[in-house]
Structure formats: structure tokens, C-alpha cells
Amino acid sequence: ALALRGSELWSKYIAITSASSQRLCEQLRLVLEPMLRAKLEGDFRTGKRINMRKVIPYIASQFRKDKIWMRRTRPSKRQYQVMVAIDDSESMADNHAGRLALEAMTTLCKGMTQLEVGEISVVKFGQDIQLLHAFDTPFTDDAGSRVIGQFGFQQKKTNMIQTLDAILQILETARSASTAASSNAGNVEFTQIVFLISDGRFDTDGRMRIKKLIETALERQQLIVLLVVDQNENQENSILETKSVTFTKGKVTMVPYLENYPFPYYVLLPNSALLPEILSDSLRQWFEMLQMKS
């Protein structure tokens, strides 16, 4: 019965999101394929970026040592590992957030599969976290049917710290296994992206710990993106209108819930049809920021 329900759900969501999946594939190709190229390197008289280490010798040589530019000279062996993590807590059953989350998951998984840029995994989280589809298994329609049937949106709360801890462990294990498997093919560089799909509401007590975990992930070239499903963008129960209580010098203060939000990379998703444009624009900006930091 569960398999039949999963198959019916998967077929339904594919029909709803087929146009979005195709657009997402096309948009992400523009964003991700340049990242597949090699890093900037070399000593050239012209190029894409100045090698700052060469500037002082260049000046000291009376501008004769002018090979100070770097170029992308050869394709790099870069592999993407993309995790889709969905909040399975009961708050997601309100306002059809769960339905929108499953639409977003279907769009992402089908779009990424069409793009053929790497491996996909799926987890669900709430009070506990469960790996529903591993990186080392191809994401087929059978896999989609099996995965989508396992969401009930009945977990009592969202334990975000435990979720992020577990996700980082899964990512490190997957990277180690893939690096070992690809060692014969030369030095492969792995970029790991996690799309957390949630209503964005969780215990406010652990914000500093959450922020630290996300910083740890970034240091490991792991980008954690929060997609906040928010169909009520202009209504009272939107996350934009939600307040949280803080205690300052013994006084109770109401502050916007998104103030000091621990996720540096998050976007509001009012409906799944907007996912391709929202996601590709955001990823483009985030990748540029990551490249500037590296």
C-alpha cells in the first residue's frame, strides 16, 4: 500500500512540476557548468585575474616580469553531491507547507537528474533524521516513488542542531567514500550542496550553535541553503510577520523572528513554480561569494 501510494504521489508531483524541473535544469546549467572548469592558475601576460603574489616582483623588476595573470587552462574534475532535506514535522502539515515542500523536492531531484552533474541524496528530519536515499544510488523514478511515500509530516518538533550534526556526518562519509572510489581518476574536487526545505521555524535557543555548524560546513566547501516554504507571504502567519520573545536586562522584548537568523543563505519560496528563478539567482550570488572567499 505504501509503495502504491508513493508511486501515485510521485506521478502526481512530476506532472505538477515538469515545466519547473526543465527550467531549473536549464537555469542551473548556466550556474553550475562554469564551476566545473578548472581553478584560475598559471603565469600569463593576459588573463582573467591578477595573481597578487606576482605584483611586488612585477614592480621590483621595473615592470619586466609581466606574467602576472591567471587563466582557467584545463577542465577540472569537479563532482557535485546534492542533498535535499525535508522538514517532516507536523507544523509542515499546516497551510499546505508539506505539499509545497514535496513539490520543491520533486523539482530539485528531477532538475538535478536531468542535468547529470553528480549524485543526489534525500533525508527527512524533525525530532529525528532519516536517510531516505543515499548518494551512491542513482535517483530514478522508482527511488522517487519510494522516497515521497515516506513523508507523513507528523513529527512533534524540529531539532535543527541534531539535524545539521547528522547531515554534516553524512556529507563527510559520502565525500570520503567518493574520493576513495575516484582516486584512480585523479584528483576530483567535490562540492556539496544541501537544500533544507522547511517552514523555517525551530527552537530559537540554539541559534549560535546552528550558526557555528553552518560555518563549519562552509569551511569544508559545503553550502547549506534553507528554502523557507512560505505561501502566506503577505499574511499574518507568514514567517515575515512572525515574532519571537527575547529577554533583555530582565525585560521581555518582541523581535522579528528573522532577526539574527542563523542561516546566512536562505530564500523564501511562496510557490514551487518560482523555484528555478529564485534558486538559480541565489546560487549564482552565493557561488560568487564562495569563490571570493577561497
Coordinates of C-alpha atoms in Angstrom, one line a residue:
A1 CA 0.0 0.0 0.0
L2 CA 2.9 2.4 0.9
A3 CA 4.6 1.6 -2.5
L4 CA 1.4 2.2 -4.4
R5 CA 0.8 5.5 -2.5
G6 CA 4.4 6.6 -3.2
S7 CA 4.1 5.8 -6.9
E8 CA 0.8 7.7 -7.2
L9 CA 2.2 10.7 -5.3
W10 CA 5.4 10.7 -7.4
S11 CA 3.5 10.7 -10.7
K12 CA 1.2 13.5 -9.4
Y13 CA 4.1 15.7 -8.4
I14 CA 6.1 15.0 -11.6
A15 CA 3.0 16.2 -13.6
I16 CA 2.7 19.4 -11.4
T17 CA 6.4 20.2 -11.6
S18 CA 7.6 19.0 -15.0
A19 CA 7.9 22.5 -16.5
S20 CA 9.6 23.8 -13.4
S21 CA 12.1 20.9 -13.4
Q22 CA 13.0 21.6 -17.0
R23 CA 13.5 25.3 -16.3
L24 CA 15.6 24.5 -13.2
C25 CA 17.8 22.2 -15.3
E26 CA 18.4 24.9 -17.9
Q27 CA 19.0 27.6 -15.2
L28 CA 21.3 25.5 -13.1
R29 CA 23.4 24.5 -16.2
L30 CA 24.2 28.2 -16.6
V31 CA 25.2 28.4 -12.9
L32 CA 27.0 25.1 -12.3
E33 CA 28.8 24.4 -15.5
P34 CA 31.3 27.3 -15.2
M35 CA 32.1 25.9 -11.8
L36 CA 33.1 22.6 -13.5
R37 CA 36.0 24.4 -15.1
A38 CA 39.5 24.5 -13.6
K39 CA 40.6 26.9 -11.0
L40 CA 42.5 30.0 -12.1
E41 CA 46.2 29.3 -12.4
G42 CA 49.4 29.9 -14.3
D43 CA 51.6 32.8 -15.3
F44 CA 50.3 34.7 -18.3
R45 CA 50.6 38.2 -19.8
T46 CA 46.8 38.3 -20.1
G47 CA 44.1 36.5 -18.3
K48 CA 41.0 36.6 -16.0
R49 CA 42.5 37.6 -12.7
I50 CA 45.8 39.1 -11.4
N51 CA 47.9 36.8 -9.2
M52 CA 48.5 39.2 -6.3
R53 CA 51.7 37.3 -5.3
K54 CA 53.3 38.3 -8.6
V55 CA 52.6 42.1 -8.2
I56 CA 55.5 43.0 -6.0
P57 CA 58.1 41.1 -8.1
Y58 CA 56.5 42.8 -11.2
I59 CA 57.0 46.3 -9.7
A60 CA 60.5 45.4 -8.4
S61 CA 61.5 44.2 -11.9
Q62 CA 60.7 47.6 -13.4
F63 CA 57.6 46.0 -14.9
R64 CA 59.5 43.5 -16.9
K65 CA 58.3 40.3 -15.2
D66 CA 54.8 40.9 -16.6
K67 CA 53.4 37.3 -16.4
I68 CA 51.1 38.2 -13.6
W69 CA 47.7 36.9 -14.9
M70 CA 45.9 33.7 -14.2
R71 CA 43.6 31.7 -16.5
R72 CA 41.4 28.6 -16.5
T73 CA 43.6 26.3 -18.6
R74 CA 42.0 22.8 -18.3
P75 CA 38.7 21.3 -17.2
S76 CA 38.8 20.3 -13.5
K77 CA 37.3 17.0 -12.2
R78 CA 34.6 18.5 -10.1
Q79 CA 31.7 16.5 -8.8
Y80 CA 28.5 17.8 -7.1
Q81 CA 26.8 16.0 -4.3
V82 CA 23.4 17.5 -3.7
M83 CA 21.3 16.6 -0.6
V84 CA 17.6 17.5 -0.4
A85 CA 16.5 17.5 3.3
I86 CA 12.8 18.0 4.1
D87 CA 11.3 19.0 7.4
D88 CA 8.8 16.2 8.3
S89 CA 7.4 17.9 11.4
E90 CA 3.7 18.5 12.0
S91 CA 4.0 22.3 11.6
M92 CA 4.6 21.5 7.9
A93 CA 1.1 20.0 7.6
D94 CA -0.4 23.4 8.3
N95 CA -1.1 25.8 5.4
H96 CA 0.0 23.1 2.9
A97 CA 3.7 23.7 3.6
G98 CA 4.3 20.0 3.3
R99 CA 2.8 19.8 -0.2
L100 CA 4.9 22.7 -1.4
A101 CA 8.0 21.1 0.2
L102 CA 7.3 17.9 -1.8
E103 CA 6.8 19.9 -5.0
A104 CA 10.1 21.6 -4.4
M105 CA 11.8 18.3 -3.7
T106 CA 10.5 16.8 -6.9
T107 CA 11.5 19.9 -8.9
L108 CA 15.1 19.7 -7.4
C109 CA 15.6 16.0 -7.8
K110 CA 14.2 15.8 -11.4
G111 CA 16.1 19.0 -12.4
M112 CA 19.4 17.8 -11.0
T113 CA 18.9 14.3 -12.5
Q114 CA 18.3 15.8 -16.0
L115 CA 21.4 18.0 -15.5
E116 CA 23.6 15.0 -14.7
V117 CA 26.1 16.9 -12.6
G118 CA 26.5 14.4 -9.8
E119 CA 24.9 12.5 -7.0
I120 CA 21.6 13.1 -5.1
S121 CA 20.5 12.1 -1.6
V122 CA 17.3 12.8 0.3
V123 CA 16.7 12.9 4.1
K124 CA 13.8 13.8 6.2
F125 CA 14.1 15.4 9.6
G126 CA 12.2 16.6 12.6
Q127 CA 12.5 15.1 16.0
D128 CA 14.8 12.5 14.3
I129 CA 16.6 12.4 11.0
Q130 CA 16.4 9.5 8.5
L131 CA 18.4 9.0 5.3
L132 CA 15.8 8.0 2.6
H133 CA 18.1 7.9 -0.4
A134 CA 21.9 7.6 -0.4
F135 CA 24.4 9.4 -2.7
D136 CA 25.8 6.2 -4.1
T137 CA 22.4 5.1 -5.6
P138 CA 21.1 6.6 -8.8
F139 CA 18.0 8.7 -8.3
T140 CA 15.4 7.0 -10.6
D141 CA 11.6 7.3 -10.7
D142 CA 11.4 4.2 -8.6
A143 CA 13.6 5.9 -6.0
G144 CA 11.4 9.0 -6.1
S145 CA 8.3 6.9 -5.5
R146 CA 9.9 5.1 -2.6
V147 CA 11.1 8.4 -1.0
I148 CA 8.0 10.5 -1.4
G149 CA 5.8 7.9 0.2
Q150 CA 7.7 8.2 3.5
F151 CA 6.7 11.7 4.4
G152 CA 3.8 12.0 6.9
F153 CA 4.5 15.4 8.4
Q154 CA 3.7 14.1 11.9
Q155 CA 7.0 14.5 13.9
K156 CA 6.4 16.6 17.0
K157 CA 9.2 19.1 16.6
T158 CA 12.2 20.2 14.5
N159 CA 15.5 19.5 16.2
M160 CA 17.7 21.6 13.9
I161 CA 21.0 21.2 15.7
Q162 CA 20.7 17.4 15.7
T163 CA 19.7 17.5 12.0
L164 CA 22.7 19.6 11.0
D165 CA 25.1 17.5 13.0
A166 CA 23.8 14.4 11.3
I167 CA 23.8 16.0 7.8
L168 CA 27.5 17.0 8.2
Q169 CA 28.4 13.5 9.2
I170 CA 26.6 12.1 6.1
L171 CA 28.3 14.6 3.9
E172 CA 31.8 13.7 5.2
T173 CA 31.2 10.0 4.9
A174 CA 29.9 10.4 1.3
R175 CA 32.9 12.6 0.4
S176 CA 35.4 10.2 1.8
A177 CA 33.8 7.2 0.0
S178 CA 33.6 9.1 -3.3
T179 CA 37.1 10.4 -3.0
A180 CA 38.4 6.9 -2.4
A181 CA 36.3 5.5 -5.3
S182 CA 37.6 8.2 -7.7
S183 CA 41.2 8.1 -6.6
N184 CA 42.2 6.2 -9.8
A185 CA 40.7 9.0 -11.9
G186 CA 43.0 11.7 -10.5
N187 CA 42.2 14.5 -8.1
V188 CA 38.5 15.0 -8.0
E189 CA 37.1 18.1 -6.2
F190 CA 33.7 17.7 -4.5
T191 CA 31.3 20.5 -4.0
Q192 CA 28.4 19.5 -1.7
I193 CA 25.1 21.5 -1.5
V194 CA 22.3 20.9 1.0
F195 CA 18.8 22.2 0.3
L196 CA 16.9 22.3 3.6
I197 CA 13.2 22.7 2.8
S198 CA 11.3 23.8 5.9
D199 CA 8.8 26.4 7.2
G200 CA 11.9 27.9 8.9
R201 CA 10.5 27.7 12.4
F202 CA 12.6 25.9 15.1
D203 CA 13.8 26.4 18.7
T204 CA 15.4 29.8 18.9
D205 CA 17.7 28.7 21.8
G206 CA 20.3 27.0 19.6
R207 CA 20.9 29.8 17.1
M208 CA 24.5 30.3 17.9
R209 CA 25.2 26.5 17.7
I210 CA 23.4 26.4 14.3
K211 CA 25.4 29.3 13.0
K212 CA 28.6 27.6 14.1
L213 CA 27.6 24.3 12.3
I214 CA 26.9 26.2 9.1
E215 CA 30.3 28.0 9.3
T216 CA 32.0 24.6 9.8
A217 CA 30.2 23.3 6.7
L218 CA 31.3 26.3 4.6
E219 CA 35.0 25.7 5.6
R220 CA 34.6 22.2 4.2
Q221 CA 33.1 23.6 0.9
Q222 CA 29.6 22.5 1.9
L223 CA 26.9 25.0 1.1
I224 CA 23.7 24.8 3.2
V225 CA 20.8 26.6 1.7
L226 CA 17.5 26.9 3.5
L227 CA 14.3 27.1 1.3
V228 CA 11.6 28.6 3.6
V229 CA 8.2 27.5 2.2
D230 CA 6.0 30.5 2.9
Q231 CA 2.8 30.5 0.9
N232 CA 1.5 33.2 3.3
E233 CA 4.0 35.8 2.3
N234 CA 1.6 38.8 2.7
Q235 CA -0.5 37.4 5.6
E236 CA -0.2 37.4 9.4
N237 CA 1.1 33.8 9.7
S238 CA 3.9 34.4 7.2
I239 CA 7.4 34.0 8.7
L240 CA 8.0 37.6 7.8
E241 CA 5.3 38.6 10.3
T242 CA 6.3 36.1 13.0
K243 CA 7.8 37.5 16.2
S244 CA 9.9 35.8 18.8
V245 CA 10.3 36.7 22.5
T246 CA 13.7 37.7 23.9
F247 CA 14.7 38.8 27.5
T248 CA 17.0 41.8 27.6
K249 CA 18.0 43.1 31.1
G250 CA 15.0 41.4 32.6
K251 CA 12.6 42.9 30.1
V252 CA 10.5 40.9 27.6
T253 CA 11.0 42.2 24.0
M254 CA 9.3 41.1 20.8
V255 CA 11.6 41.0 17.8
P256 CA 11.1 39.8 14.2
Y257 CA 11.7 36.0 14.0
L258 CA 14.1 36.5 11.1
E259 CA 16.3 39.0 13.1
N260 CA 19.7 37.4 13.8
Y261 CA 18.6 34.3 11.8
P262 CA 21.3 31.7 11.9
F263 CA 21.1 30.7 8.2
P264 CA 23.2 33.1 6.0
Y265 CA 21.9 31.5 2.8
Y266 CA 18.1 31.3 2.8
V267 CA 15.3 32.2 0.4
L268 CA 11.5 32.5 0.8
L269 CA 9.6 30.2 -1.5
P270 CA 5.9 31.2 -2.0
N271 CA 5.3 28.5 -4.6
S272 CA 7.3 25.8 -6.5
A273 CA 6.8 27.5 -9.9
L274 CA 9.2 30.2 -8.8
L275 CA 11.9 27.8 -7.6
P276 CA 14.0 27.7 -10.8
E277 CA 14.5 31.5 -11.0
I278 CA 14.8 32.1 -7.2
L279 CA 17.3 29.2 -6.8
S280 CA 19.5 29.9 -9.8
D281 CA 19.8 33.7 -9.0
S282 CA 20.6 32.9 -5.4
L283 CA 23.1 30.1 -6.2
R284 CA 24.9 32.4 -8.7
Q285 CA 25.3 35.0 -6.0
W286 CA 26.4 32.5 -3.3
F287 CA 28.9 30.8 -5.6
E288 CA 30.5 34.1 -6.4
M289 CA 30.8 34.9 -2.7
L290 CA 32.3 31.5 -2.0
Q291 CA 34.8 32.0 -4.8
M292 CA 35.8 35.4 -3.4
K293 CA 36.4 33.8 0.0
S294 CA 38.5 30.9 -1.4

